[in-house]
Coordinates of C-alpha atoms in Angstrom, one line a residue:
I1 CA -22.3 195.9 169.3
A2 CA -24.2 193.6 171.6
P3 CA -27.8 194.6 171.8
T4 CA -29.5 191.4 173.1
S5 CA -33.0 192.1 174.2
T6 CA -34.2 190.9 177.6
K7 CA -37.9 191.2 176.8
S8 CA -40.3 189.4 174.5
N9 CA -40.9 191.6 171.5
A10 CA -42.2 190.6 168.1
S11 CA -40.3 193.5 166.5
A12 CA -37.4 193.9 168.9
F13 CA -34.9 194.6 166.2
E14 CA -37.1 196.2 163.6
N15 CA -35.0 198.5 161.3
T16 CA -32.3 198.6 164.0
F17 CA -29.3 198.8 161.6
K18 CA -31.3 199.7 158.5
D19 CA -29.2 201.5 155.8
C20 CA -26.0 201.5 158.0
S21 CA -24.0 201.5 154.8
S22 CA -20.5 201.3 156.5
L23 CA -21.4 198.7 159.1
D24 CA -19.3 195.5 158.6
T25 CA -19.7 193.5 161.9
V26 CA -22.4 193.0 164.5
Q27 CA -21.8 190.9 167.6
F28 CA -24.7 189.9 169.8
A29 CA -24.2 189.0 173.5
D30 CA -23.1 185.5 174.4
G31 CA -25.6 183.2 176.1
V32 CA -29.2 182.2 175.2
N33 CA -32.2 184.4 174.7
E34 CA -35.4 182.4 174.8
N35 CA -37.8 185.4 174.4
S36 CA -39.9 185.9 171.3
I37 CA -37.7 188.1 169.0
G38 CA -38.5 189.6 165.7
M39 CA -35.9 190.9 163.3
P40 CA -37.8 192.6 160.4
S41 CA -35.5 194.7 158.2
T42 CA -32.9 194.6 160.9
F43 CA -29.9 194.8 158.5
L44 CA -31.8 196.0 155.5
G45 CA -29.4 197.8 153.1
C46 CA -26.2 197.2 155.1
K47 CA -24.2 196.8 152.0
K48 CA -20.8 196.2 153.7
L49 CA -22.0 193.9 156.5
Q50 CA -19.8 190.8 156.5
T51 CA -20.3 189.1 159.9
V52 CA -23.1 188.7 162.4
E53 CA -21.9 186.8 165.5
N54 CA -23.9 184.9 168.1
L55 CA -27.1 185.0 166.1
T56 CA -27.6 181.5 167.4
A57 CA -28.3 183.0 170.9
F58 CA -31.9 183.7 169.8
T59 CA -33.9 180.5 170.2
H60 CA -37.4 181.9 169.5
L61 CA -37.4 184.0 166.3
T62 CA -40.8 185.3 165.0
D63 CA -40.1 187.6 162.1
L64 CA -37.3 187.5 159.5
N65 CA -38.8 189.5 156.7
Q66 CA -36.1 191.4 154.9
T67 CA -33.7 190.8 157.8
F68 CA -30.5 190.7 155.6
S69 CA -32.0 192.2 152.4
G70 CA -29.3 193.9 150.4
C71 CA -26.4 192.7 152.5
E72 CA -24.2 192.2 149.5
Q73 CA -21.0 191.4 151.4
L74 CA -22.5 189.0 153.9
G75 CA -20.7 185.7 153.7
K76 CA -22.3 183.5 156.4
V77 CA -25.4 183.4 158.6
E78 CA -25.9 180.8 161.4
F79 CA -29.2 180.4 163.2
D80 CA -30.2 178.2 166.0
V81 CA -31.7 175.4 163.9
T82 CA -33.1 173.1 166.5
S83 CA -35.2 175.2 168.8
T84 CA -38.9 176.0 168.2
H85 CA -39.3 179.2 166.2
D86 CA -42.6 180.9 165.1
V87 CA -41.5 182.3 161.8
E88 CA -44.2 182.2 159.1
H89 CA -42.8 184.3 156.3
L90 CA -39.3 184.8 154.8
Y91 CA -40.0 187.7 152.5
R92 CA -36.8 188.8 150.9
T93 CA -34.8 187.6 153.9
F94 CA -31.6 187.2 152.0
F95 CA -32.5 189.3 148.9
N96 CA -29.4 190.1 146.9
C97 CA -27.0 188.6 149.5
K98 CA -24.5 188.0 146.7
K99 CA -21.7 186.3 148.6
I100 CA -23.5 184.0 150.9
Q101 CA -22.8 180.3 149.9
E102 CA -24.8 178.2 152.4
I103 CA -27.9 178.7 154.5
E104 CA -29.3 176.2 157.0
L105 CA -32.8 177.1 158.2
G106 CA -33.5 173.9 160.1
S107 CA -36.5 174.3 162.5
I108 CA -37.1 177.9 161.3
S109 CA -38.8 176.3 158.2
N110 CA -41.2 174.2 160.3
K111 CA -44.0 176.7 160.6
L112 CA -43.6 178.7 157.4
Q113 CA -47.0 179.4 155.7
D114 CA -48.8 181.8 153.4
D115 CA -51.5 184.0 155.0
S116 CA -55.0 182.9 153.8
H117 CA -56.2 184.4 150.5
T118 CA -53.4 186.9 150.2
T119 CA -51.6 188.4 147.3
D120 CA -49.3 190.5 149.5
P121 CA -45.8 189.2 148.9
T122 CA -44.7 190.0 152.5
K123 CA -47.3 187.5 153.7
L124 CA -46.1 184.6 151.6
A125 CA -43.9 181.9 153.1
F126 CA -41.1 182.3 150.5
G127 CA -41.6 185.7 148.8
Q128 CA -38.3 186.1 146.9
T129 CA -36.4 184.7 149.9
F130 CA -33.1 184.0 148.2
F131 CA -33.6 186.2 145.1
G132 CA -30.3 187.2 143.6
C133 CA -28.1 185.1 145.9
E134 CA -25.7 184.4 143.0
A135 CA -23.1 182.5 145.1
L136 CA -25.5 180.4 147.0
D137 CA -25.0 176.7 146.4
T138 CA -26.8 174.9 149.3
V139 CA -30.0 175.5 151.3
K140 CA -31.0 173.1 154.1
F141 CA -34.6 173.1 155.4
G142 CA -35.8 171.3 158.5
S143 CA -36.5 167.6 158.5
T144 CA -40.0 168.1 160.0
P145 CA -42.9 167.8 157.4
N146 CA -44.7 171.1 156.8
S147 CA -48.2 170.7 155.3
N148 CA -49.1 174.4 155.4
S149 CA -49.9 176.3 152.3
V150 CA -46.6 177.5 150.9
S151 CA -45.8 179.7 147.9
M152 CA -42.3 179.6 146.4
C153 CA -42.8 182.3 143.8
G154 CA -39.3 183.6 142.8
T155 CA -37.7 182.0 145.8
F156 CA -34.4 181.1 144.2
Y157 CA -34.5 183.5 141.3
G158 CA -31.0 184.1 140.0
C159 CA -29.2 181.7 142.2
A160 CA -26.9 180.7 139.4
K161 CA -24.7 178.3 141.5
L162 CA -27.4 176.6 143.5
T163 CA -26.9 172.8 143.4
G164 CA -28.3 171.5 146.8
L165 CA -31.7 171.7 148.4
T166 CA -32.0 169.5 151.5
N167 CA -35.5 168.6 152.7
I168 CA -37.4 170.7 150.2
D169 CA -39.6 167.6 149.9
K170 CA -40.8 168.2 153.4
F171 CA -43.1 170.9 152.0
T172 CA -46.2 168.9 151.0
N173 CA -48.6 171.7 150.0
I174 CA -46.7 174.1 147.7
T175 CA -49.2 176.3 145.8
N176 CA -47.0 178.3 143.5
L177 CA -43.7 177.5 141.8
S178 CA -43.6 180.4 139.4
Q179 CA -40.0 181.5 138.6
T180 CA -38.9 179.5 141.7
F181 CA -35.7 178.3 140.0
C182 CA -35.5 180.8 137.2
G183 CA -31.8 181.4 136.4
C184 CA -30.5 178.5 138.5
A185 CA -28.0 177.4 135.8
A186 CA -26.2 174.9 138.0
L187 CA -29.2 173.1 139.4
Q188 CA -29.5 169.5 138.2
N189 CA -32.0 167.8 140.4
V190 CA -35.1 168.8 142.5
S191 CA -37.2 166.3 144.3
F192 CA -40.7 167.2 145.4
I193 CA -43.2 164.9 147.1
G194 CA -45.9 163.7 144.7
S195 CA -48.7 165.3 146.7
V196 CA -47.4 168.8 145.9
V197 CA -49.0 168.5 142.5
N198 CA -51.7 165.9 143.2
N199 CA -53.3 167.8 146.1
N200 CA -53.6 171.2 144.3
S201 CA -56.2 171.9 141.6
Y202 CA -53.9 174.7 140.4
I203 CA -50.2 175.2 140.9
G204 CA -48.3 178.0 139.2
L205 CA -45.4 176.8 137.0
F206 CA -44.6 180.0 135.1
E207 CA -40.9 180.0 134.1
T208 CA -40.2 177.6 137.0
F209 CA -37.0 176.2 135.5
K210 CA -36.2 178.9 133.0
G211 CA -32.5 179.2 132.4
C212 CA -31.7 175.9 134.3
T213 CA -29.1 175.0 131.7

């Protein structure tokens, strides 16, 4: 399957393969697509999906909410991690991706932010992004500082094998850490920049490290 869009479209692949329960492989076309492309819920519920090829062809992603949510057999995802993307939210992007071991977001994380004064989890920067990724051991964020308001509520909940978080200290305005690392039994060290706490009059820390044995 090679459905590479030729037009700018914020929801170009919305629900495209949603609930394709037997789908195991998707191959996008070779080459580079510089258009604005959204992938909300593109592979939502594709329980047998194992491989997505040439995802790096998309160099201007705008929406990754629930893109791979429920892809329990997915082993690897590779983005273009150097181009300029306009992704603000990663709501349940990898929710219950139980086999994926490493994720590099790179420049995708540069513009992440919460919508102002919202309680809508789909409008938070990291709403349960990696929830239930029980084999995940490494996440690499971009090296560019991000001073936007960012909530990490439940972001790594249940990531029992998580050990490495590269550049998490680049987020300098984290507003919520409730249940962020809950159940991360293998996690030993997390380094935040001091201003995360110093610049916020309130920061949620409910069950932040519960079960980090």
